[in-house]
Each structure stands twice: as C-alpha cells, then as structure tokens.
Coordinates of C-alpha atoms in Angstrom, one line a residue:
Chain U
M64 CA 26.6 -1.3 22.1
I65 CA 26.4 -4.8 20.8
K66 CA 29.2 -6.8 22.4
K67 CA 28.7 -10.2 21.1
Y68 CA 25.3 -12.0 20.7
I69 CA 21.9 -11.0 19.6
G70 CA 18.7 -13.0 20.0
A71 CA 15.9 -13.8 17.6
L72 CA 12.4 -15.0 18.6
E73 CA 10.1 -15.9 15.7
A74 CA 6.7 -16.4 17.4
G75 CA 4.3 -18.7 15.6
G76 CA 1.0 -20.3 16.4
T77 CA 2.4 -23.8 16.5
K78 CA 6.1 -23.2 17.4
M79 CA 8.6 -20.6 18.6
V80 CA 11.9 -20.5 16.8
C81 CA 14.6 -19.0 19.1
A82 CA 18.1 -18.3 17.8
V83 CA 21.3 -16.6 18.7
G84 CA 23.4 -14.8 16.1
D85 CA 26.2 -12.4 15.6
I86 CA 25.9 -8.8 14.4
N87 CA 26.4 -9.8 10.8
G88 CA 23.2 -11.9 10.9
N89 CA 25.0 -15.3 11.1
I90 CA 23.0 -17.9 13.0
I91 CA 25.1 -19.5 15.8
D92 CA 22.4 -21.6 17.5
K93 CA 18.7 -22.3 16.9
V94 CA 16.0 -24.2 18.8
R95 CA 12.3 -24.9 18.3
I96 CA 9.9 -24.7 21.2
P97 CA 6.2 -25.8 20.8
T98 CA 3.6 -23.1 21.4
T99 CA 1.4 -24.1 24.3
T100 CA 0.3 -21.5 26.9
P101 CA 2.0 -18.0 26.9
D102 CA 3.5 -18.5 30.3
E103 CA 5.0 -21.9 29.7
T104 CA 6.1 -21.2 26.2
L105 CA 7.7 -17.9 26.8
R106 CA 9.5 -19.1 30.0
C107 CA 11.2 -21.7 27.9
C108 CA 12.2 -19.1 25.3
F109 CA 13.4 -16.6 27.9
D110 CA 15.4 -19.3 29.7
Y111 CA 17.1 -20.1 26.4
F112 CA 18.1 -16.5 25.9
L113 CA 19.2 -15.9 29.5
E114 CA 21.6 -18.8 29.1
K115 CA 23.0 -17.3 25.9
N116 CA 23.6 -13.9 27.4
I117 CA 22.3 -11.9 24.5
D118 CA 22.6 -8.1 24.2
A119 CA 19.4 -7.4 22.4
L120 CA 16.3 -9.3 21.2
G121 CA 14.2 -9.1 18.0
I122 CA 10.7 -10.5 18.1
A123 CA 8.6 -11.2 15.0
S124 CA 5.2 -12.5 16.0
F125 CA 1.9 -13.8 14.7
G126 CA -0.7 -11.1 15.3
P127 CA -2.6 -9.0 15.2
L128 CA -0.1 -6.9 17.2
D129 CA -0.1 -3.5 18.7
L130 CA 3.0 -1.8 17.1
N131 CA 2.1 1.8 18.2
I132 CA 4.9 2.8 20.5
N133 CA 2.7 5.4 22.1
S134 CA -0.1 2.9 22.9
D135 CA -0.7 1.4 26.4
T136 CA -0.7 -2.0 24.8
Y137 CA 2.4 -1.6 22.7
G138 CA 4.1 -4.9 22.3
Y139 CA 1.0 -7.0 22.8
I140 CA -0.5 -9.7 20.7
T141 CA -4.0 -8.3 20.7
T142 CA -7.2 -10.0 19.3
T143 CA -5.7 -13.2 18.0
P144 CA -8.0 -16.2 17.6
K145 CA -5.3 -18.4 19.2
P146 CA -6.8 -19.6 22.6
G147 CA -5.0 -18.2 25.6
W148 CA -2.9 -15.7 23.6
Q149 CA -5.3 -12.8 23.5
F150 CA -3.7 -9.6 24.8
T151 CA -0.4 -11.2 25.7
D152 CA 2.2 -8.6 26.6
L153 CA 5.0 -10.2 24.6
V154 CA 7.5 -7.3 24.7
G155 CA 6.7 -6.4 28.3
M156 CA 7.3 -10.0 29.5
A157 CA 10.5 -10.3 27.4
S158 CA 11.8 -7.0 28.6
K159 CA 11.2 -7.9 32.3
A160 CA 12.8 -11.4 31.9
L161 CA 15.8 -10.4 29.9
D162 CA 16.4 -6.7 30.6
V163 CA 17.8 -6.0 27.1
P164 CA 16.5 -3.7 24.3
I165 CA 13.8 -5.4 22.2
G166 CA 12.7 -4.8 18.6
F167 CA 9.2 -5.9 17.7
D168 CA 7.2 -6.4 14.5
T169 CA 4.9 -8.8 12.7
D170 CA 6.1 -12.2 11.5
V171 CA 5.8 -11.2 7.9
N172 CA 7.6 -7.9 8.4
G173 CA 10.3 -9.9 10.1
S174 CA 10.7 -12.1 7.0
L175 CA 10.6 -9.1 4.8
L176 CA 13.3 -7.4 6.9
G177 CA 15.5 -10.6 6.7
E178 CA 15.3 -10.7 3.0
V179 CA 16.0 -6.9 2.6
T180 CA 18.9 -6.9 5.1
F181 CA 20.6 -10.2 4.5
G182 CA 18.9 -11.8 1.4
D183 CA 18.5 -11.2 -2.3
A184 CA 16.4 -8.1 -1.8
R185 CA 19.3 -6.1 -0.4
G186 CA 19.4 -2.6 -1.8
F187 CA 15.7 -2.3 -2.4
S188 CA 13.7 0.3 -0.5
D189 CA 10.1 -0.8 -1.6
V190 CA 9.4 -4.4 -1.2
V191 CA 6.3 -6.5 -0.3
Y192 CA 6.5 -10.0 1.3
Y193 CA 3.6 -12.4 1.2
T194 CA 3.3 -15.6 3.1
F195 CA 0.8 -18.2 1.9
G196 CA 0.2 -20.9 4.5
T197 CA -2.4 -21.5 7.2
G198 CA -3.3 -17.8 6.7
V199 CA -2.1 -15.2 4.2
G200 CA 0.1 -12.5 5.7
V201 CA 1.9 -9.5 4.2
G202 CA 4.8 -7.3 5.1
V203 CA 5.4 -4.0 3.4
M204 CA 8.5 -1.8 3.2
S205 CA 8.1 1.6 1.7
G206 CA 11.0 4.0 1.3
G207 CA 13.2 1.7 3.5
R208 CA 10.6 1.7 6.3
L209 CA 8.3 -1.0 7.4
V210 CA 4.7 0.1 7.0
H211 CA 2.6 0.2 10.2
G212 CA 0.1 3.1 9.8
M213 CA -3.1 2.6 11.7
M214 CA -2.0 -0.9 12.8
H215 CA -0.2 -3.0 10.1
P216 CA -1.3 -4.2 6.7
E217 CA -3.6 -7.2 6.7
A218 CA -3.7 -7.7 3.0
G219 CA -4.5 -11.4 3.3
H220 CA -8.1 -10.3 3.5
M221 CA -8.2 -8.2 0.3
L222 CA -11.1 -8.9 -2.0
V223 CA -10.6 -11.2 -4.9
L224 CA -12.9 -12.1 -7.8
P225 CA -14.0 -15.7 -7.8
R226 CA -13.2 -17.6 -11.0
D227 CA -16.4 -18.2 -13.1
D228 CA -16.3 -21.9 -12.5
D229 CA -15.3 -21.8 -8.8
R230 CA -18.2 -22.6 -6.5
Y231 CA -16.1 -22.8 -3.3
H232 CA -17.7 -20.8 -0.5
G233 CA -14.3 -19.7 0.9
H234 CA -12.5 -20.5 4.1
C235 CA -12.6 -17.1 5.9
S236 CA -15.2 -16.7 8.5
F237 CA -15.2 -12.9 8.0
H238 CA -15.3 -12.5 4.2
R239 CA -17.1 -14.3 1.4
F240 CA -14.4 -13.6 -1.3
C241 CA -11.1 -12.7 0.3
L242 CA -7.6 -13.9 -0.6
E243 CA -7.1 -15.9 2.5
G244 CA -10.5 -17.5 2.2
M245 CA -9.9 -18.5 -1.4
A246 CA -6.2 -19.3 -1.5
S247 CA -4.8 -20.2 1.9
G248 CA -3.5 -23.7 2.6
P249 CA -6.8 -24.7 4.4
A250 CA -8.8 -23.5 1.4
I251 CA -6.8 -25.7 -0.9
E252 CA -7.3 -28.7 1.4
E253 CA -11.0 -28.1 1.9
R254 CA -11.6 -27.6 -1.8
F255 CA -9.6 -30.5 -3.1
G256 CA -9.9 -32.9 -0.1
E257 CA -6.1 -33.2 0.4
K258 CA -3.3 -31.0 1.7
G259 CA -1.5 -29.0 -1.0
E260 CA 1.7 -30.9 -0.6
L261 CA 0.0 -34.1 -1.8
L262 CA -1.5 -32.4 -4.8
S263 CA 1.7 -31.2 -6.6
E264 CA 0.9 -33.1 -9.8
R265 CA -2.7 -31.7 -10.0
M266 CA -2.2 -28.8 -12.4
D267 CA -5.8 -27.7 -12.0
V268 CA -5.1 -27.0 -8.3
W269 CA -2.2 -24.6 -9.1
E270 CA -4.0 -23.0 -12.1
L271 CA -6.8 -22.0 -9.7
E272 CA -4.4 -21.1 -6.9
S273 CA -2.4 -18.9 -9.1
F274 CA -5.6 -17.2 -10.4
Y275 CA -6.1 -15.8 -6.9
I276 CA -2.5 -15.1 -6.0
A277 CA -2.1 -13.2 -9.3
Q278 CA -5.0 -10.9 -8.3
A279 CA -3.1 -10.1 -5.1
M280 CA 0.0 -9.4 -7.1
V281 CA -1.9 -7.0 -9.4
N282 CA -3.5 -5.1 -6.5
T283 CA -0.2 -5.0 -4.7
I284 CA 1.6 -3.5 -7.8
L285 CA -1.1 -1.0 -8.3
M286 CA -1.5 0.1 -4.6
L287 CA 2.1 -0.1 -3.3
S288 CA 4.2 0.1 -6.5
P289 CA 7.0 -2.2 -4.9
Q290 CA 10.3 -2.7 -6.6
R291 CA 10.0 -6.5 -5.8
I292 CA 7.5 -8.9 -4.4
I293 CA 8.7 -12.0 -2.4
L294 CA 6.4 -15.0 -1.9
G295 CA 7.0 -17.4 1.0
G296 CA 5.1 -19.8 3.2
G297 CA 4.1 -23.4 2.8
V298 CA 1.9 -23.0 -0.3
M299 CA 4.8 -21.5 -2.2
E300 CA 6.9 -24.6 -1.7
Q301 CA 4.9 -25.6 -4.9
R302 CA 7.5 -24.1 -7.2
S303 CA 5.3 -24.6 -10.3
L304 CA 3.1 -21.8 -8.9
F305 CA 5.7 -19.1 -9.7
P306 CA 5.5 -19.2 -13.5
L307 CA 1.7 -19.4 -13.4
I308 CA 1.5 -16.4 -11.0
R309 CA 3.8 -14.3 -13.2
E310 CA 1.9 -15.2 -16.4
K311 CA -1.5 -14.4 -14.9
T312 CA -0.2 -11.2 -13.2
S313 CA 1.0 -9.9 -16.6
A314 CA -2.3 -10.9 -18.2
F315 CA -4.3 -9.1 -15.6
L316 CA -2.2 -5.9 -15.8
N317 CA -2.6 -6.1 -19.6
G318 CA 0.3 -3.7 -20.3
Y319 CA -1.0 -0.9 -18.1
I320 CA 2.2 -0.7 -16.0
N321 CA 5.3 -0.2 -18.1
T322 CA 8.4 -0.5 -16.0
K323 CA 11.7 -2.3 -16.4
E324 CA 10.8 -4.3 -13.3
I325 CA 7.5 -5.6 -14.7
S326 CA 9.0 -6.3 -18.1
D327 CA 11.4 -8.7 -16.2
I328 CA 8.7 -10.3 -14.1
D329 CA 10.8 -13.5 -13.4
S330 CA 13.1 -11.2 -11.2
Y331 CA 10.1 -9.3 -9.9
I332 CA 7.9 -11.9 -8.3
V333 CA 10.4 -14.2 -6.6
P334 CA 10.6 -16.9 -3.8
A335 CA 12.4 -16.0 -0.5
S336 CA 16.1 -16.5 -0.7
L337 CA 17.1 -17.4 2.9
N338 CA 16.0 -21.0 3.1
G339 CA 13.5 -20.5 5.8
D340 CA 15.8 -18.4 8.0
Q341 CA 14.4 -15.1 6.7
G342 CA 12.2 -14.6 9.8
I343 CA 15.1 -15.3 12.2
K344 CA 17.4 -13.0 10.3
G345 CA 14.8 -10.3 10.3
C346 CA 14.6 -10.7 14.1
F347 CA 18.4 -10.1 14.2
K348 CA 17.8 -6.9 12.3
L349 CA 15.0 -5.8 14.7
A350 CA 17.4 -6.5 17.6
L351 CA 20.2 -4.5 16.0
D352 CA 17.8 -1.6 15.3
S353 CA 16.5 -1.7 18.9
V354 CA 20.0 -1.1 20.2
K355 CA 20.4 1.8 17.8
Y356 CA 17.2 3.3 19.2
A357 CA 18.1 2.5 22.8
E358 CA 21.5 4.1 22.7
Chain G
M350 CA 16.3 30.6 1.3
I351 CA 12.7 31.5 0.5
K352 CA 12.6 35.3 0.4
K353 CA 9.0 35.9 -0.5
Y354 CA 7.0 34.0 -3.1
I355 CA 6.6 30.4 -4.1
G356 CA 4.8 29.0 -7.2
A357 CA 2.4 26.2 -7.7
L358 CA 1.6 24.5 -11.0
E359 CA -1.2 22.0 -10.9
A360 CA -1.0 20.3 -14.3
G361 CA -4.2 18.7 -15.5
G362 CA -5.3 17.3 -18.8
T363 CA -7.8 20.1 -19.5
K364 CA -6.3 23.0 -17.6
M365 CA -3.2 24.2 -15.7
V366 CA -3.8 26.0 -12.4
C367 CA -0.9 28.3 -11.6
A368 CA -0.7 30.1 -8.3
V369 CA 1.6 32.2 -6.2
G370 CA 1.7 32.0 -2.4
D371 CA 3.6 32.7 0.7
I372 CA 5.6 30.2 2.8
N373 CA 2.6 29.6 5.0
G374 CA 0.7 28.2 2.1
N375 CA -1.6 31.2 1.6
I376 CA -2.7 31.8 -2.0
I377 CA -1.9 35.3 -3.2
D378 CA -2.8 34.9 -6.8
K379 CA -4.2 32.1 -9.0
V380 CA -4.9 31.7 -12.8
R381 CA -6.2 29.0 -15.1
I382 CA -4.6 28.2 -18.4
P383 CA -6.2 25.8 -20.8
T384 CA -4.1 22.7 -21.7
T385 CA -3.3 22.7 -25.4
T386 CA 0.1 21.7 -26.7
P387 CA 3.0 21.4 -24.2
D388 CA 5.0 24.3 -25.7
E389 CA 2.1 26.7 -25.9
T390 CA 0.6 25.8 -22.5
L391 CA 3.9 25.7 -20.6
R392 CA 5.1 29.0 -22.1
C393 CA 2.0 30.7 -20.7
C394 CA 2.6 29.1 -17.3
F395 CA 6.3 30.0 -17.2
D396 CA 5.6 33.6 -18.3
Y397 CA 3.2 33.9 -15.4
F398 CA 5.7 32.7 -12.9
L399 CA 8.5 34.8 -14.4
E400 CA 6.5 37.9 -13.8
K401 CA 5.7 36.9 -10.2
N402 CA 9.4 36.4 -9.5
I403 CA 9.0 33.2 -7.5
D404 CA 11.8 31.5 -5.5
A405 CA 10.7 27.9 -5.9
L406 CA 8.1 26.0 -7.8
G407 CA 6.1 22.9 -6.9
I408 CA 4.5 20.9 -9.8
A409 CA 1.8 18.3 -9.3
S410 CA 0.9 16.7 -12.6
F411 CA -1.3 14.2 -14.4
G412 CA 0.7 11.1 -15.3
P413 CA 2.1 8.6 -15.4
L414 CA 5.3 10.4 -14.4
D415 CA 8.9 9.5 -13.9
L416 CA 9.6 10.3 -10.2
N417 CA 12.9 8.5 -10.0
I418 CA 15.5 11.1 -9.3
N419 CA 18.3 8.9 -10.7
S420 CA 16.5 8.2 -14.0
D421 CA 17.4 9.9 -17.3
T422 CA 13.7 10.8 -17.7
Y423 CA 13.1 12.1 -14.2
G424 CA 10.6 14.9 -14.3
Y425 CA 8.9 13.7 -17.4
I426 CA 5.2 12.9 -18.1
T427 CA 5.8 9.5 -19.7
T428 CA 3.3 7.3 -21.4
T429 CA 0.2 9.4 -21.0
P430 CA -2.7 8.9 -23.5
K431 CA -3.0 12.7 -23.8
P432 CA -2.1 13.5 -27.4
G433 CA 1.2 15.5 -27.7
W434 CA 2.1 15.2 -24.1
Q435 CA 3.9 11.8 -24.2
F436 CA 7.5 12.2 -22.8
T437 CA 7.2 15.9 -22.0
D438 CA 10.1 17.0 -19.9
L439 CA 8.0 19.1 -17.5
V440 CA 10.7 19.6 -14.8
G441 CA 13.5 20.2 -17.3
M442 CA 11.5 22.8 -19.2
A443 CA 10.4 24.6 -16.0
S444 CA 13.9 24.5 -14.6
K445 CA 15.4 26.0 -17.8
A446 CA 12.7 28.7 -18.0
L447 CA 12.6 29.7 -14.4
D448 CA 16.0 28.8 -12.9
V449 CA 14.5 28.0 -9.4
P450 CA 14.4 24.8 -7.4
I451 CA 11.5 22.6 -8.5
G452 CA 9.5 20.0 -6.5
F453 CA 7.6 17.4 -8.5
D454 CA 5.0 14.7 -7.9
T455 CA 1.7 13.3 -9.1
D456 CA -1.5 15.4 -9.0
V457 CA -3.0 13.1 -6.3
N458 CA 0.2 13.1 -4.2
G459 CA 0.0 16.9 -4.5
S460 CA -3.6 17.0 -3.2
L461 CA -2.6 14.6 -0.4
L462 CA 0.3 16.7 0.6
G463 CA -1.9 19.8 0.6
E464 CA -4.3 18.1 3.0
V465 CA -1.6 16.7 5.3
T466 CA 0.4 20.0 5.4
F467 CA -2.4 22.6 5.5
G468 CA -5.7 20.8 5.8
D469 CA -7.6 18.6 8.3
A470 CA -5.1 15.7 8.0
R471 CA -2.3 17.7 9.7
G472 CA -0.5 15.5 12.1
F473 CA -1.2 12.2 10.3
S474 CA 1.7 10.2 8.9
D475 CA -0.2 7.5 7.0
V476 CA -2.9 8.9 4.7
V477 CA -4.4 7.9 1.4
Y478 CA -6.1 10.3 -1.0
Y479 CA -8.3 9.2 -3.8
T480 CA -9.7 11.3 -6.6
F481 CA -12.8 10.0 -8.4
G482 CA -13.3 11.9 -11.7
T483 CA -12.5 11.3 -15.3
G484 CA -10.1 8.7 -14.0
V485 CA -9.4 7.4 -10.5
G486 CA -6.2 8.4 -9.0
V487 CA -4.5 7.7 -5.7
G488 CA -1.8 9.3 -3.5
V489 CA -0.3 7.5 -0.6
M490 CA 1.7 8.8 2.3
S491 CA 3.4 6.2 4.6
G492 CA 5.4 7.2 7.6
G493 CA 5.3 10.8 6.6
R494 CA 6.7 10.1 3.1
L495 CA 4.9 10.0 -0.2
V496 CA 5.0 6.5 -1.7
H497 CA 6.8 6.2 -5.0
G498 CA 8.5 2.8 -5.1
M499 CA 8.8 1.3 -8.6
M500 CA 6.9 4.3 -10.1
H501 CA 3.9 5.5 -8.1
P502 CA 0.7 3.8 -7.0
E503 CA -1.9 3.4 -9.7
A504 CA -4.7 2.1 -7.5
G505 CA -7.4 3.3 -9.8
H506 CA -6.9 0.1 -11.7
M507 CA -7.3 -2.3 -8.7
L508 CA -9.6 -5.2 -9.3
V509 CA -13.2 -5.0 -8.1
L510 CA -15.9 -7.5 -7.8
P511 CA -18.9 -6.7 -10.1
R512 CA -22.2 -6.5 -8.3
D513 CA -24.3 -9.6 -9.1
D514 CA -26.9 -7.5 -11.1
D515 CA -24.4 -5.2 -12.8
R516 CA -24.0 -6.1 -16.5
Y517 CA -21.9 -3.1 -17.4
H518 CA -18.8 -4.0 -19.4
G519 CA -16.6 -1.4 -17.8
H520 CA -15.0 1.8 -19.1
C521 CA -11.3 0.8 -18.9
S522 CA -9.7 -0.3 -22.1
F523 CA -7.1 -2.3 -20.1
H524 CA -9.1 -4.2 -17.6
R525 CA -12.5 -5.9 -17.5
F526 CA -13.3 -5.2 -13.8
C527 CA -11.2 -2.4 -12.4
L528 CA -12.2 0.5 -10.1
E529 CA -11.7 3.1 -12.8
G530 CA -13.6 1.1 -15.3
M531 CA -16.5 0.5 -13.0
A532 CA -16.7 3.7 -10.9
S533 CA -15.1 6.7 -12.7
G534 CA -17.2 9.6 -13.9
P535 CA -17.3 8.3 -17.5
A536 CA -18.5 4.9 -16.2
I537 CA -21.4 6.6 -14.4
E538 CA -22.3 8.5 -17.6
E539 CA -22.0 5.6 -19.9
R540 CA -24.0 3.3 -17.6
F541 CA -26.9 5.7 -16.8
G542 CA -26.9 7.9 -19.9
E543 CA -26.2 11.2 -18.1
K544 CA -23.4 12.9 -16.2
G545 CA -23.3 12.1 -12.5
E546 CA -24.1 15.7 -11.5
L547 CA -27.5 15.4 -13.2
L548 CA -28.2 12.1 -11.3
S549 CA -28.0 13.3 -7.8
E550 CA -31.5 12.2 -6.9
R551 CA -31.1 8.7 -8.4
M552 CA -30.2 6.7 -5.3
D553 CA -29.7 3.6 -7.4
V554 CA -26.7 5.3 -9.0
W555 CA -25.0 6.1 -5.7
E556 CA -25.8 2.7 -4.2
L557 CA -23.9 1.1 -7.1
E558 CA -21.1 3.7 -7.1
S559 CA -20.6 3.3 -3.4
F560 CA -20.5 -0.5 -3.8
Y561 CA -17.4 -0.1 -5.9
I562 CA -15.7 2.7 -3.9
A563 CA -16.2 0.7 -0.7
Q564 CA -14.2 -2.2 -2.2
A565 CA -11.4 0.3 -2.8
M566 CA -11.7 1.5 0.8
V567 CA -11.5 -2.1 2.1
N568 CA -8.4 -3.0 0.0
T569 CA -6.8 0.3 0.9
I570 CA -7.3 -0.4 4.6
L571 CA -6.0 -3.9 4.4
M572 CA -3.0 -3.2 2.2
L573 CA -1.9 0.2 3.5
S574 CA -3.4 0.5 7.0
P575 CA -3.8 4.3 6.7
Q576 CA -4.8 6.5 9.6
R577 CA -7.2 8.4 7.3
I578 CA -8.7 8.2 3.8
I579 CA -9.6 11.3 1.9
L580 CA -11.9 11.2 -1.1
G581 CA -11.9 14.0 -3.6
G582 CA -12.7 14.6 -7.3
G583 CA -15.8 15.5 -9.2
V584 CA -17.7 12.3 -8.4
M585 CA -17.3 13.0 -4.6
E586 CA -19.2 16.3 -5.0
Q587 CA -22.2 13.9 -4.5
R588 CA -22.0 14.2 -0.8
S589 CA -24.7 11.4 -0.2
L590 CA -21.9 9.0 -1.3
F591 CA -20.0 9.4 1.9
P592 CA -22.5 7.6 4.3
L593 CA -23.1 4.9 1.7
I594 CA -19.3 4.3 1.3
R595 CA -18.7 4.2 5.0
E596 CA -21.6 1.8 5.7
K597 CA -20.5 -0.6 2.9
T598 CA -16.9 -0.4 4.0
S599 CA -17.8 -1.5 7.5
A600 CA -20.0 -4.2 6.1
F601 CA -17.3 -5.6 3.8
L602 CA -14.7 -5.5 6.6
N603 CA -17.2 -7.3 8.8
G604 CA -15.4 -6.6 12.1
Y605 CA -12.1 -7.9 10.9
I606 CA -10.2 -4.7 11.7
N607 CA -10.7 -3.4 15.2
T608 CA -9.1 0.0 15.6
K609 CA -10.4 3.2 17.1
E610 CA -10.1 4.8 13.6
I611 CA -12.4 2.2 12.0
S612 CA -14.9 2.4 14.9
D613 CA -15.2 6.1 14.2
I614 CA -15.6 5.7 10.4
D615 CA -17.2 9.1 9.9
S616 CA -13.8 10.7 10.8
Y617 CA -11.9 8.1 8.9
I618 CA -13.3 8.3 5.4
V619 CA -13.7 12.0 4.8
P620 CA -13.9 14.6 2.0
A621 CA -11.0 16.9 1.3
S622 CA -11.0 20.0 3.5
L623 CA -9.3 22.7 1.4
N624 CA -12.2 23.6 -1.0
G625 CA -10.4 22.6 -4.2
D626 CA -7.1 24.3 -3.3
Q627 CA -5.5 21.1 -1.9
G628 CA -3.6 20.5 -5.1
I629 CA -2.2 24.1 -5.2
K630 CA -1.3 24.0 -1.5
G631 CA 0.4 20.7 -2.0
C632 CA 2.5 22.3 -4.8
F633 CA 3.5 25.0 -2.3
K634 CA 4.7 22.2 0.0
L635 CA 6.6 20.6 -2.9
A636 CA 8.2 24.0 -3.6
L637 CA 9.2 24.5 0.0
D638 CA 10.7 21.0 0.2
S639 CA 12.6 21.5 -3.0
V640 CA 14.4 24.5 -1.5
K641 CA 15.2 22.5 1.6
Y642 CA 16.8 19.8 -0.6
A643 CA 18.5 22.4 -2.8
E644 CA 20.2 24.2 0.1

C-alpha cells in the first residue's frame, strides 16, 4: 500500500530527472542529475530516493529496453549506442538499492502514460505519443494498455518518402529514408547549418519538416487508428509546425478516413499538455501500477 | 451457454461464406452465397443459420465498419464503395432475424483471430495479419486484444516509396503512393497486363511486389512490434514471394531491430496456416466471445 511518497526516474542520455510525488501525481520535489557513467549516475539517483523514503519507483528510460518480464535481461537498457550504458541492469540495480516495487517502461511510453493519466488525454484508450528531438521516439497505447509486443515500437525509423526537391542524404546510419534520418533535430541542423531553435522564422524549414512528420501521422492513423496523437520533444517547441502538420496530414489522407476525430484535426494532433512534466508524471503512474501488481 | 452449434458469417464483396461449427472450432457445414443486394444476400444467410439452429453468430465483414459499441451505427458497414451496401446494419439485421448473441469485427481481424485461436499463431499476444488481394487489409492484435481505436487499422493505405525504376501511377484513387495502390492484385494486373496467377514464372513481377510488401513489413515491425506477421490473400498464393519479402525486410531494417524473432525471420513472416478457413474459424471465436459477454 502506498503510504506517502512515490518516486519518478526519467532516464535520459544527457540527464536524469528524479522526482518525488504524491499518489495524485503532484510533484513535491524534482532534481536533475547529469548522465555520466551508469554507476556514478545511478548512485546519485538512488541516494536521492533513499533520502526521500519512497514507497515505489517508476522508471521511464531511453532504450532500447528489455520489457519482457519473463526475460533474463528484463529491466535492462540493451543495445544502446550510448557509451558505457549497453546492458545496464537498471531495474535490478534500483531494486537492490531501494527495495521497493519498480515500474519500468520506455521514455516515450512514460510521457504517453503521463498525458493519459494526468493530462489532456485522460479518458482515451488509444493514443500515440511522438517525441521529435535528438531522435524520434514513439509510445503507443492500445485499448488502455501500453504496446510492447516483440520489444516496443521503434516507429522513429519508419520509411518516409523524400520530397522531390530534397537531396539530403539523411542522418540515420541504418536507413536511407527513415523518419528520424530525415526529420530529427540533428537532421534539421545538418541540412540547414543551424539548430532548429535558431531557424524559427525560416518557413521553408518547417514546410519540409512538416512534410515528413505528416507522413508519420498518416502511417500512424492507418496502422494504429489512435483516438489522439500527441507530439512532444524539442523540435515541437516550434509551434508553427502544428498547423502545417495537420494540413499535410489531411492532404495525404485525402478523405480516405472519415471519422469525427479526423474531421476535428486541431483536437486530434496536439502538443503535450503537462509542460515538460509528462515523463515524470508517467513515472508516477508506473510506480503506482507496480504497487498494484506487487500487492 | 453454448449448447451445440455456433455460426460463422464471413461477409465479402463477392461472396458470403456461412458455416456452422462446434465450440472447438471444427467446421460441420459450410456454404457460399453470392453477394448481391443486402436484403437478398442476408436473407439467404439468415435462412441458412435459422435452419441450423445456432446459439451464437460471429460475423467478420468487409468494411469500413463501425465497431464502436457505444455508437448509434455500431454493427454497420459504413462508407463502403460497394454499391447498395453503404450503411448496412449487418449486426442489427442478424440480431433481429436470429435472436442470438452476435460477435462482429473486420474480415482481416476475423482471419487473425482464427489463426491466433485455432492456427499456428496460438499462444502469441501481438500478431498482425495482412491480406493482399483485390485490396490490402490488415488486422492487428496487441496484448491479446484486437486493435480498434478510433475505427480500425486501414494499413493498406500506408505510404510506400516507389522503386526508382517504377513509373506506375498506382491503383488507389485516394493516394499516389500507397501500399494498396502499388501492390494489390489489381495493381499487378494493371502494371503487367495479366492477373498475378498467370505471372508466376515472371520473377520481375515478384521482385517488385516484394519490394512494396517488405516496406509494409518494416513499418509494421517498427510501429506495432508484433511477435509474428501472417500474410494471406490471393496475391500470397504466389509462395515464391515469401523468401523475397523476408530478405528485403531484413535488408530494409539493416540490423536496427535485434530480437530473436527477427533473427529467425522464416518463422516470423509466415503464410496463414488454416487453409483458407481462418476467417470462418475467427468468426467461431467471435461467436464464442459474444456469448461470454452476453452471459
């Protein structure tokens, strides 16, 4: 039973966000810890939680992760390109250090869960959350359940059609024309010579960016049939992207999908609603659910 | 409680397959009824089931369908291009005629359910079923549940990249480069001047076809992370497609997804196992589930 405090660990490649909250998802305290080596970084995180005397912890982490509860490497960060973090037993280490129930999922599933539990997507059962930043991540909820399947969706690498006039070679070392390669933050920077946040007046940048993101929207609608799509991450801070993405999504679909959701596309493709705390709040939900399962 | 017989109605654009079975999914009797007008066609179907004295009916139908149980048009075929069948109240008419519990889903979800319940995909919780024929349909199971969401997946219209040397304009009236437009049966026939079944020796046909189907496999793996993908429908009768699709799927993924399933791709992308009865057997499962819910 949750007595008082729950912990949230949002594990990212550059920083860890640790927070403590109550069972209603209110944040009581929050700190940032730089991501260095696993041992050093996680010791700092665990010390923080030990001091706060939490009853359960939710971890949402960069991946890829092993989420299969029956696997020998359940709870691990697996084949990440992040040096030193390959096959880090995140859940095992946390469990040993803190001795509390631990919920675990991907960073994007965490953000999705935050929005569905505590944000504007409350009440929806089928939601997709994209994060466009250094990489492109996706979290998927279907029928109220986070989708894992074989491992977890990695839709950032879906295939996209290059625009006729786009000669960019793509930023992904695996794929010639994938969403992350053509539309991640580093792709914008490499193509236009500056970071996206310095290009906000350059409408040609956002025209092209929205051309690729809209393709992801179309494929998402057709393959997952979500009731809502939430777009987060650094790239989406460029708010002028939203109307462009919506317009191009409708144009690509070309009337094929006729639902009330699609006809109200301004309420269908939306920004995150929790001001950057969606990941932390999703961790709270993972923590709460872990207690439910542990009881 | 199921006393004895359950009914299956696989509703297609050219024919209805009606069958009666036992609760273990064994087919006892099966008939085909040509699809003409809704009234005439369905009266024949319902007369068949009335005579067989069934206890529950499962219907798997061509669509699009309204699967939202809270909707006023739940159980309808909605905006189908099939003349005369727009907004046909399939479940309502069956319910009125037969007075038994009725399960209802898309034709491809029916086939998927048949394979997962009675076929080689037993034991899997996350499976995708494609049918490549006159159109391209998809059924999705995630966490043991058929995915509906906003309506139901329509992945046949996902975007695909045209092959550099392919000048075909596509067969879809909605989209320039979508899977159905580039890879359905009619697309093969229009491009090469003959039906696919007459082109089995033409390896250039299947090289090109597999190029498009493999893109669908890649996007499916990345977006849904299924444990298995089943390919059915008339086009897939061309068995030489399977090794080509598997090879190109691996090539597109380019090592990005490392799972035991992907490393054994011959067991991952597979034909249907129920010899054309997967749809009927899925209807039996829908019928059985409808009784469970009705009790």
